[in-house]
């Protein structure tokens, strides 16, 4: 079996812990050893050979995903991390990976598809369910997993089943796409209704047969030889459609297996209540917290003491640079809140990981931004220039190799350099052992991270 992990989303619904450039699958839930992506990878590895695991990512996150998996200490073929040229929905992403797989493996190969950011409690039992799905997929159908509703839920697609396909699975009568509250309420009490988990198993042959029927344009593009050479140009023209709507809900060749384990897609902060234990007051405290008289609250934080008093049905999420306080009944509104925030707390944490190292924003005011930049040994930033800002560099620790206007020179500790607008420049750490630290002060009318024109880059960024 070959497994595909979908890691292409952005960090909106669990803001401020997740951000656009630090998506949900890269966060560690409180008191957890691994990120959600790492937990998914280890789960999949328990029933899939490592060389048969593929991860599809947004190109902006590729280096983060690579490092996250490498941190597990597992020898994993980096070429199995496939980057979409731009963010699309799951059908183009899955088809992209399946097309790459098709060039290497038999059409009879069984494919399993997993979101990278789900919570699954019983890993061993889950592996047994996957084995059942594989056996069914070998007979031809696409298999998806359904979750028995435990509450009224308007955020999930629902599946109404029909008669049995075999002892473990059912034919599907109909799909109900994210119903309104009253419809979800009536569905939640039916014995033959399940939530759509977004986990699928199918043969490569079946997938492309069904794709040809229901999505001929996508099929035609990925059928072409050497489609990878045209991927950048054509991908933007592909429909932005989830695999559920684009294929699974159209085909008749699909069955559902009820997944009898604790599962959650962690789609909002309220999900914390479903996976952590409450205290006697109904509170879930995942932070340094002092509380007096609060009931049914969730507090998440990893740095400061969070003091609460007399709160009820409230969620508090505290990070270094952003604080969320929201009534539980409005937890689905986090996305709306994020859309109203105009600064970079939507995009980044104060400390931002880069393939060459990381930087921390120390202070930002109108007209200037101060960063502490850490460059890893033998790493270098892109050769770049900025249209709207000048920069002043001050070496705090180590020796910096500088390229500026085609001149190469070195800056030692306590030495400084000013770089004007539109000046090609590059920062490099020539040391093989020590981290280079510099203070950067950027001045200008616009200080966003998208004001970078890359002329050369070791990591393939543009």
Short mmCIF file of C-alpha atoms in Angstrom, two decimals:
data_model
loop_
_atom_site.label_atom_id
_atom_site.label_comp_id
_atom_site.label_asym_id
_atom_site.label_seq_id
_atom_site.Cartn_x
_atom_site.Cartn_y
_atom_site.Cartn_z
CA UNK A 1 0.00 0.00 0.00
CA UNK A 2 1.02 3.59 -0.69
CA UNK A 3 -0.07 6.40 1.63
CA UNK A 4 -0.61 10.06 0.77
CA UNK A 5 -0.57 12.69 3.52
CA UNK A 6 -2.32 15.95 2.63
CA UNK A 7 -0.43 18.88 4.16
CA UNK A 8 -1.56 21.79 2.05
CA UNK A 9 -3.75 23.88 4.33
CA UNK A 10 -3.25 27.21 6.07
CA UNK A 11 -3.42 28.12 9.74
CA UNK A 12 -6.67 29.92 10.30
CA UNK A 13 -9.06 27.91 12.45
CA UNK A 14 -6.65 27.41 15.36
CA UNK A 15 -5.29 30.95 15.28
CA UNK A 16 -3.30 32.32 17.05
CA UNK A 17 -1.46 29.04 17.69
CA UNK A 18 -1.49 28.38 13.95
CA UNK A 19 -0.80 30.98 11.27
CA UNK A 20 -0.88 31.16 7.49
CA UNK A 21 2.82 30.32 7.34
CA UNK A 22 2.68 28.01 10.35
CA UNK A 23 -0.34 25.84 9.53
CA UNK A 24 -2.32 23.66 11.88
CA UNK A 25 -0.46 20.46 11.02
CA UNK A 26 2.80 21.98 12.34
CA UNK A 27 1.51 22.79 15.81
CA UNK A 28 2.00 20.67 18.88
CA UNK A 29 -1.06 20.35 21.03
CA UNK A 30 -0.34 21.07 24.70
CA UNK A 31 1.60 18.29 26.45
CA UNK A 32 2.12 16.43 23.18
CA UNK A 33 5.56 15.27 22.06
CA UNK A 34 4.90 15.54 18.33
CA UNK A 35 3.27 17.94 15.91
CA UNK A 36 0.04 16.85 14.23
CA UNK A 37 1.97 16.15 11.02
CA UNK A 38 4.54 14.06 12.88
CA UNK A 39 1.79 12.08 14.62
CA UNK A 40 0.12 11.46 11.25
CA UNK A 41 3.42 10.39 9.69
CA UNK A 42 4.17 7.96 12.52
CA UNK A 43 0.63 6.60 12.37
CA UNK A 44 0.88 6.01 8.63
CA UNK A 45 4.36 4.53 9.00
CA UNK A 46 2.91 1.80 11.23
CA UNK A 47 1.21 0.24 8.19
CA UNK A 48 3.12 1.73 5.22
CA UNK A 49 6.76 1.32 4.18
CA UNK A 50 8.53 4.67 4.57
CA UNK A 51 9.53 4.83 0.90
CA UNK A 52 5.85 4.46 -0.01
CA UNK A 53 4.70 7.49 1.97
CA UNK A 54 4.11 10.66 -0.05
CA UNK A 55 3.36 14.10 1.36
CA UNK A 56 1.76 16.81 -0.77
CA UNK A 57 2.36 20.36 0.42
CA UNK A 58 1.93 24.00 -0.47
CA UNK A 59 5.28 25.12 -1.90
CA UNK A 60 5.55 27.79 0.82
CA UNK A 61 5.58 25.05 3.46
CA UNK A 62 7.83 22.49 1.77
CA UNK A 63 10.96 23.20 3.80
CA UNK A 64 8.93 23.29 7.04
CA UNK A 65 7.39 19.90 6.27
CA UNK A 66 10.80 18.51 5.34
CA UNK A 67 12.34 19.64 8.63
CA UNK A 68 9.34 18.48 10.63
CA UNK A 69 9.63 14.95 9.26
CA UNK A 70 13.42 14.92 9.52
CA UNK A 71 13.11 15.85 13.21
CA UNK A 72 11.63 12.38 13.73
CA UNK A 73 15.03 10.89 12.88
CA UNK A 74 13.50 8.71 10.17
CA UNK A 75 15.26 8.21 6.86
CA UNK A 76 12.63 9.49 4.44
CA UNK A 77 13.09 10.14 0.70
CA UNK A 78 12.77 13.90 0.35
CA UNK A 79 11.62 13.51 -3.26
CA UNK A 80 8.40 12.07 -1.82
CA UNK A 81 7.49 15.55 -0.58
CA UNK A 82 5.60 16.98 -3.54
CA UNK A 83 4.83 20.70 -3.69
CA UNK A 84 1.76 22.13 -5.38
CA UNK A 85 2.64 25.20 -7.46
CA UNK A 86 -0.25 26.98 -5.74
CA UNK A 87 -2.86 26.12 -3.15
CA UNK A 88 -5.67 24.10 -4.65
CA UNK A 89 -8.19 21.85 -3.03
CA UNK A 90 -7.75 18.15 -2.41
CA UNK A 91 -8.79 16.70 -5.78
CA UNK A 92 -5.99 18.37 -7.79
CA UNK A 93 -3.55 17.59 -4.97
CA UNK A 94 -4.45 13.90 -4.75
CA UNK A 95 -4.45 13.56 -8.54
CA UNK A 96 -1.02 15.19 -8.71
CA UNK A 97 0.45 12.67 -6.27
CA UNK A 98 -1.36 9.70 -7.81
CA UNK A 99 0.03 10.69 -11.21
CA UNK A 100 3.56 10.68 -9.83
CA UNK A 101 2.90 7.32 -8.18
CA UNK A 102 1.46 5.90 -11.42
CA UNK A 103 4.80 6.43 -13.15
CA UNK A 104 6.57 4.24 -10.59
CA UNK A 105 4.05 1.64 -9.47
CA UNK A 106 1.41 -0.76 -10.78
CA UNK A 107 -2.14 0.46 -11.38
CA UNK A 108 -3.26 -2.27 -8.96
CA UNK A 109 -1.49 -0.49 -6.10
CA UNK A 110 -3.76 0.49 -3.21
CA UNK A 111 -3.64 4.15 -2.19
CA UNK A 112 -4.70 5.57 1.17
CA UNK A 113 -5.23 9.30 1.69
CA UNK A 114 -4.95 11.02 5.08
CA UNK A 115 -5.30 14.63 6.22
CA UNK A 116 -2.21 15.67 8.15
CA UNK A 117 -3.95 17.36 11.07
CA UNK A 118 -6.50 14.94 12.52
CA UNK A 119 -6.56 13.60 16.05
CA UNK A 120 -6.92 9.81 16.31
CA UNK A 121 -6.86 8.15 19.71
CA UNK A 122 -6.40 4.40 19.18
CA UNK A 123 -3.59 3.99 16.64
CA UNK A 124 -3.54 0.18 16.64
CA UNK A 125 -7.27 -0.10 16.16
CA UNK A 126 -7.07 2.47 13.37
CA UNK A 127 -4.47 0.33 11.59
CA UNK A 128 -6.89 -2.60 11.69
CA UNK A 129 -9.58 -0.47 10.06
CA UNK A 130 -7.12 0.50 7.33
CA UNK A 131 -6.40 -3.18 6.68
CA UNK A 132 -10.14 -3.81 6.23
CA UNK A 133 -10.37 -0.89 3.81
CA UNK A 134 -7.44 -2.18 1.78
CA UNK A 135 -9.12 -5.57 1.37
CA UNK A 136 -12.31 -3.91 0.14
CA UNK A 137 -10.46 -1.53 -2.20
CA UNK A 138 -8.81 -4.52 -3.87
CA UNK A 139 -12.31 -5.57 -4.98
CA UNK A 140 -12.84 -2.27 -6.79
CA UNK A 141 -14.73 0.28 -4.67
CA UNK A 142 -13.41 3.52 -3.30
CA UNK A 143 -13.57 3.29 0.50
CA UNK A 144 -14.12 6.20 2.84
CA UNK A 145 -14.36 6.22 6.60
CA UNK A 146 -17.43 7.48 8.42
CA UNK A 147 -17.63 8.69 12.01
CA UNK A 148 -20.77 8.09 14.07
CA UNK A 149 -22.08 11.51 15.15
CA UNK A 150 -21.62 12.27 18.84
CA UNK A 151 -23.19 15.74 18.67
CA UNK A 152 -25.06 18.04 16.32
CA UNK A 153 -22.42 19.19 13.85
CA UNK A 154 -22.91 21.61 10.95
CA UNK A 155 -19.23 21.75 10.00
CA UNK A 156 -18.96 18.23 8.56
CA UNK A 157 -20.41 16.59 5.51
CA UNK A 158 -22.77 13.74 6.43
CA UNK A 159 -23.21 10.34 4.79
CA UNK A 160 -26.44 8.36 4.82
CA UNK A 161 -25.79 4.67 4.22
CA UNK A 162 -27.81 2.02 2.47
CA UNK A 163 -27.57 -1.77 2.61
CA UNK A 164 -24.36 -3.56 3.49
CA UNK A 165 -21.56 -4.09 0.97
CA UNK A 166 -19.98 -6.63 3.29
CA UNK A 167 -19.79 -7.19 7.03
CA UNK A 168 -17.59 -4.12 7.55
CA UNK A 169 -18.96 -1.59 5.05
CA UNK A 170 -22.08 -0.07 3.54
CA UNK A 171 -23.22 1.32 0.23
CA UNK A 172 -23.96 5.04 0.31
CA UNK A 173 -27.49 6.33 -0.18
CA UNK A 174 -26.62 10.03 -0.26
CA UNK A 175 -24.19 12.73 0.85
CA UNK A 176 -25.41 15.75 2.81
CA UNK A 177 -22.99 18.65 2.51
CA UNK A 178 -22.54 20.56 5.82
CA UNK A 179 -26.21 20.70 6.83
CA UNK A 180 -27.94 23.49 8.72
CA UNK A 181 -28.50 23.00 12.44
CA UNK A 182 -31.99 21.52 12.25
CA UNK A 183 -31.00 19.08 9.51
CA UNK A 184 -27.84 18.10 11.39
CA UNK A 185 -29.91 17.57 14.53
CA UNK A 186 -32.29 15.20 12.77
CA UNK A 187 -29.41 13.34 11.11
CA UNK A 188 -27.44 12.91 14.34
CA UNK A 189 -29.99 10.49 15.82
CA UNK A 190 -30.16 8.18 12.80
CA UNK A 191 -28.32 4.87 13.02
CA UNK A 192 -27.28 4.91 9.36
CA UNK A 193 -25.72 8.39 9.24
CA UNK A 194 -22.01 9.18 9.60
CA UNK A 195 -19.69 12.16 9.32
CA UNK A 196 -17.29 12.17 6.39
CA UNK A 197 -13.80 11.82 7.89
CA UNK A 198 -11.90 12.79 4.74
CA UNK A 199 -9.88 9.55 4.86
CA UNK A 200 -10.01 7.46 1.67
CA UNK A 201 -8.64 4.17 0.35
CA UNK A 202 -8.77 3.09 -3.31
CA UNK A 203 -6.82 1.36 -6.02
CA UNK A 204 -4.84 3.52 -8.42
CA UNK A 205 -6.76 1.91 -11.28
CA UNK A 206 -10.18 2.73 -9.80
CA UNK A 207 -9.18 6.31 -9.02
CA UNK A 208 -8.20 7.12 -12.60
CA UNK A 209 -11.17 5.26 -14.06
CA UNK A 210 -13.57 7.34 -11.96
CA UNK A 211 -11.59 10.54 -12.57
CA UNK A 212 -11.85 10.02 -16.33
CA UNK A 213 -15.64 9.84 -16.06
CA UNK A 214 -16.34 12.65 -13.62
CA UNK A 215 -13.39 15.05 -14.03
CA UNK A 216 -12.16 14.57 -17.61
CA UNK A 217 -10.24 17.88 -17.72
CA UNK A 218 -8.15 17.00 -14.68
CA UNK A 219 -7.70 13.46 -15.97
CA UNK A 220 -6.57 14.68 -19.39
CA UNK A 221 -3.90 16.99 -18.00
CA UNK A 222 -2.34 14.47 -15.65
CA UNK A 223 -2.51 11.74 -18.29
CA UNK A 224 0.02 13.61 -20.43
CA UNK A 225 3.59 12.41 -20.43
CA UNK A 226 6.02 14.66 -18.56
CA UNK A 227 3.11 16.61 -17.07
CA UNK A 228 5.50 17.84 -14.36
CA UNK A 229 7.19 20.13 -16.89
CA UNK A 230 3.87 21.95 -17.43
CA UNK A 231 2.70 21.81 -13.84
CA UNK A 232 3.59 25.38 -12.92
CA UNK A 233 1.77 26.79 -15.93
CA UNK A 234 -1.32 24.58 -15.99
CA UNK A 235 -2.01 23.98 -12.29
CA UNK A 236 -3.63 27.38 -11.81
CA UNK A 237 -6.21 26.46 -14.46
CA UNK A 238 -7.34 23.31 -12.65
CA UNK A 239 -10.61 23.55 -10.71
CA UNK A 240 -10.30 24.35 -7.03
CA UNK A 241 -12.41 21.43 -5.87
CA UNK A 242 -12.26 18.96 -2.97
CA UNK A 243 -12.01 15.27 -3.73
CA UNK A 244 -15.34 14.74 -1.96
CA UNK A 245 -17.36 17.02 -4.22
CA UNK A 246 -15.36 16.44 -7.36
CA UNK A 247 -15.28 12.65 -7.28
CA UNK A 248 -16.46 10.76 -4.21
CA UNK A 249 -19.97 12.23 -4.17
CA UNK A 250 -20.40 11.66 -7.92
CA UNK A 251 -19.30 8.06 -8.31
CA UNK A 252 -21.51 5.09 -7.45
CA UNK A 253 -18.44 2.95 -6.86
CA UNK A 254 -17.93 3.95 -3.23
CA UNK A 255 -18.61 2.39 0.17
CA UNK A 256 -18.19 3.59 3.74
CA UNK A 257 -16.63 1.86 6.74
CA UNK A 258 -17.78 3.14 10.15
CA UNK A 259 -14.64 4.13 12.03
CA UNK A 260 -15.22 3.08 15.62
CA UNK A 261 -12.53 5.12 17.36
CA UNK A 262 -12.11 8.58 18.88
CA UNK A 263 -11.50 10.92 15.94
CA UNK A 264 -11.51 14.68 15.57
CA UNK A 265 -10.48 16.99 12.74
CA UNK A 266 -9.58 19.73 15.26
CA UNK A 267 -11.57 22.20 13.22
CA UNK A 268 -11.97 24.74 16.01
CA UNK A 269 -10.81 25.47 19.54
CA UNK A 270 -13.93 23.79 20.93
CA UNK A 271 -12.38 20.48 19.80
CA UNK A 272 -10.03 20.75 22.79
CA UNK A 273 -12.99 19.73 24.98
CA UNK A 274 -13.28 16.47 23.11
CA UNK A 275 -9.69 15.32 23.58
CA UNK A 276 -8.63 16.71 26.97
CA UNK A 277 -10.10 15.94 30.38
CA UNK A 278 -12.04 18.61 32.27
CA UNK A 279 -11.55 19.47 35.92
CA UNK A 280 -14.36 19.54 38.48
CA UNK A 281 -15.52 22.95 37.23
CA UNK A 282 -15.63 21.82 33.62
CA UNK A 283 -12.44 23.72 32.81
CA UNK A 284 -9.58 22.61 30.59
CA UNK A 285 -6.42 24.42 31.62
CA UNK A 286 -3.45 23.97 29.28
CA UNK A 287 -1.36 26.89 30.50
CA UNK A 288 0.22 28.45 33.56
CA UNK A 289 -3.08 29.57 35.00
CA UNK A 290 -4.46 31.19 38.12
CA UNK A 291 -8.24 31.03 38.25
CA UNK A 292 -10.98 32.05 40.63
CA UNK A 293 -14.52 30.89 40.06
CA UNK A 294 -14.51 30.19 36.33
CA UNK A 295 -16.60 27.42 34.79
CA UNK A 296 -16.44 25.58 31.47
CA UNK A 297 -13.47 27.54 30.16
CA UNK A 298 -10.54 26.51 27.98
CA UNK A 299 -7.18 28.19 28.57
CA UNK A 300 -4.24 27.50 26.25
CA UNK A 301 -0.83 29.13 26.57
CA UNK A 302 2.84 28.23 26.73
CA UNK A 303 4.68 31.30 28.00
CA UNK A 304 2.98 33.73 30.36
CA UNK A 305 0.80 33.22 33.39
CA UNK A 306 -2.83 33.57 32.31
CA UNK A 307 -5.09 34.76 35.13
CA UNK A 308 -8.85 34.22 34.83
CA UNK A 309 -11.69 35.06 37.18
CA UNK A 310 -15.43 34.49 36.99
CA UNK A 311 -15.47 33.48 33.35
CA UNK A 312 -17.93 31.01 31.88
CA UNK A 313 -18.03 29.29 28.48
CA UNK A 314 -14.97 31.21 27.28
CA UNK A 315 -11.89 30.15 25.32
CA UNK A 316 -8.57 31.92 25.98
CA UNK A 317 -5.56 31.24 23.75
CA UNK A 318 -2.40 33.16 24.61
CA UNK A 319 0.72 33.34 22.43
CA UNK A 320 3.75 35.61 22.45
CA UNK A 321 2.24 38.18 20.12
CA UNK A 322 -1.51 37.56 20.01
CA UNK A 323 -4.33 36.80 22.44
CA UNK A 324 -7.69 35.25 21.55
CA UNK A 325 -10.64 35.52 23.95
CA UNK A 326 -13.86 34.15 22.53
CA UNK A 327 -17.16 32.72 23.71
CA UNK A 328 -17.43 29.01 23.02
CA UNK A 329 -20.60 29.55 21.04
CA UNK A 330 -18.65 31.73 18.60
CA UNK A 331 -15.57 29.54 18.14
CA UNK A 332 -16.39 29.05 14.45
CA UNK A 333 -15.96 32.82 14.04
CA UNK A 334 -12.18 32.70 14.47
CA UNK A 335 -11.79 32.77 10.69
CA UNK A 336 -13.90 35.95 10.55
CA UNK A 337 -11.75 37.52 13.26
CA UNK A 338 -8.56 36.69 11.40
CA UNK A 339 -9.90 38.29 8.23
CA UNK A 340 -10.26 41.57 10.12
CA UNK A 341 -6.67 41.57 11.40
CA UNK A 342 -4.43 43.64 9.15
CA UNK A 343 -0.97 43.03 10.60
CA UNK A 344 1.41 40.08 10.24
CA UNK A 345 0.11 38.17 13.27
CA UNK A 346 -2.20 36.49 10.75
CA UNK A 347 0.78 35.29 8.74
CA UNK A 348 3.62 34.62 11.16
CA UNK A 349 4.60 34.03 14.74
CA UNK A 350 7.19 36.39 16.19
CA UNK A 351 9.80 33.73 15.50
CA UNK A 352 9.66 32.59 11.89
CA UNK A 353 11.36 29.46 10.56
CA UNK A 354 13.23 29.66 7.28
CA UNK A 355 15.21 26.97 5.40
CA UNK A 356 18.42 28.81 6.30
CA UNK A 357 17.55 29.31 9.98
CA UNK A 358 15.06 31.61 11.70
CA UNK A 359 14.39 35.17 12.74
CA UNK A 360 12.54 36.82 15.62
CA UNK A 361 10.79 40.17 15.34
CA UNK A 362 11.95 42.16 18.37
CA UNK A 363 10.05 45.35 17.68
CA UNK A 364 7.96 46.87 14.92
CA UNK A 365 6.56 50.36 14.63
CA UNK A 366 5.49 52.52 11.74
CA UNK A 367 8.49 52.95 9.47
CA UNK A 368 10.83 50.38 11.02
CA UNK A 369 11.15 46.73 12.06
CA UNK A 370 13.88 45.16 14.22
CA UNK A 371 14.78 41.48 13.84
CA UNK A 372 17.26 39.08 15.38
CA UNK A 373 18.37 36.84 12.50
CA UNK A 374 19.95 33.43 13.14
CA UNK A 375 21.68 31.77 10.19
CA UNK A 376 22.57 28.10 10.56
CA UNK A 377 26.11 26.86 9.79
CA UNK A 378 26.97 26.83 6.06
CA UNK A 379 23.58 28.31 5.15
CA UNK A 380 22.83 31.46 3.21
CA UNK A 381 19.83 33.61 2.46
CA UNK A 382 18.72 34.27 -1.10
CA UNK A 383 20.44 36.89 -3.21
CA UNK A 384 17.70 39.51 -3.03
CA UNK A 385 16.69 43.14 -3.10
CA UNK A 386 13.83 45.22 -1.73
CA UNK A 387 11.85 47.95 -3.44
CA UNK A 388 10.45 49.67 -0.39
CA UNK A 389 12.93 49.26 2.42
CA UNK A 390 16.57 49.78 3.33
CA UNK A 391 18.31 47.65 5.96
CA UNK A 392 21.01 48.08 8.57
CA UNK A 393 22.84 44.94 9.69
CA UNK A 394 24.81 44.60 12.92
CA UNK A 395 26.75 41.40 13.65
CA UNK A 396 26.07 40.18 17.18
CA UNK A 397 27.79 36.80 17.04
CA UNK A 398 29.96 35.06 14.46
CA UNK A 399 31.29 36.23 11.11
CA UNK A 400 28.97 37.17 8.25
CA UNK A 401 29.86 36.68 4.61
CA UNK A 402 28.22 39.49 2.66
CA UNK A 403 27.46 39.84 -1.01
CA UNK A 404 26.42 43.40 -1.86
CA UNK A 405 26.37 44.91 -5.35
CA UNK A 406 28.51 42.04 -6.67
CA UNK A 407 31.15 42.63 -4.00
CA UNK A 408 31.95 39.91 -1.46
CA UNK A 409 33.35 40.78 1.97
CA UNK A 410 33.08 39.79 5.64
CA UNK A 411 31.62 41.49 8.70
CA UNK A 412 32.88 40.56 12.16
CA UNK A 413 31.24 40.94 15.55
CA UNK A 414 30.23 44.56 16.31
CA UNK A 415 30.61 45.60 12.66
CA UNK A 416 27.71 47.07 10.72
CA UNK A 417 26.49 47.59 7.15
CA UNK A 418 23.71 49.63 5.57
CA UNK A 419 21.96 48.26 2.49
CA UNK A 420 19.95 50.71 0.40
CA UNK A 421 16.73 50.01 -1.48
CA UNK A 422 17.02 48.04 -4.74
CA UNK A 423 20.53 46.85 -3.83
CA UNK A 424 21.22 43.15 -4.54
CA UNK A 425 22.54 41.58 -1.35
CA UNK A 426 23.01 38.26 0.39
CA UNK A 427 23.84 37.11 3.91
CA UNK A 428 25.77 33.89 4.49
CA UNK A 429 27.18 32.01 7.46
CA UNK A 430 30.59 30.62 6.41
CA UNK A 431 31.06 28.73 9.68
CA UNK A 432 30.58 24.97 9.68
CA UNK A 433 29.90 24.88 13.43
CA UNK A 434 28.45 28.10 14.83
CA UNK A 435 25.21 29.99 14.30
CA UNK A 436 25.52 33.51 12.92
CA UNK A 437 23.45 36.13 14.74
CA UNK A 438 22.77 39.60 13.39
CA UNK A 439 20.42 42.42 14.26
CA UNK A 440 18.57 43.77 11.24
CA UNK A 441 16.78 47.11 11.30
CA UNK A 442 14.58 47.65 8.26
CA UNK A 443 13.45 51.18 7.37
CA UNK A 444 10.80 52.09 4.84
CA UNK A 445 7.22 52.81 3.91
CA UNK A 446 6.38 49.10 3.67
CA UNK A 447 8.02 46.34 5.70
CA UNK A 448 6.07 43.24 4.67
CA UNK A 449 7.90 39.99 4.00
CA UNK A 450 6.58 39.93 0.45
CA UNK A 451 8.82 42.87 -0.49
CA UNK A 452 11.56 40.48 -1.57
CA UNK A 453 12.80 40.09 -5.13
CA UNK A 454 14.86 36.91 -5.16
CA UNK A 455 17.62 36.78 -7.75
CA UNK A 456 19.16 33.47 -6.62
CA UNK A 457 18.05 30.99 -3.99
CA UNK A 458 19.48 27.68 -2.77
CA UNK A 459 16.00 26.47 -1.82
CA UNK A 460 14.17 27.07 -5.08
CA UNK A 461 12.05 29.95 -3.78
CA UNK A 462 10.94 32.74 -6.08
#
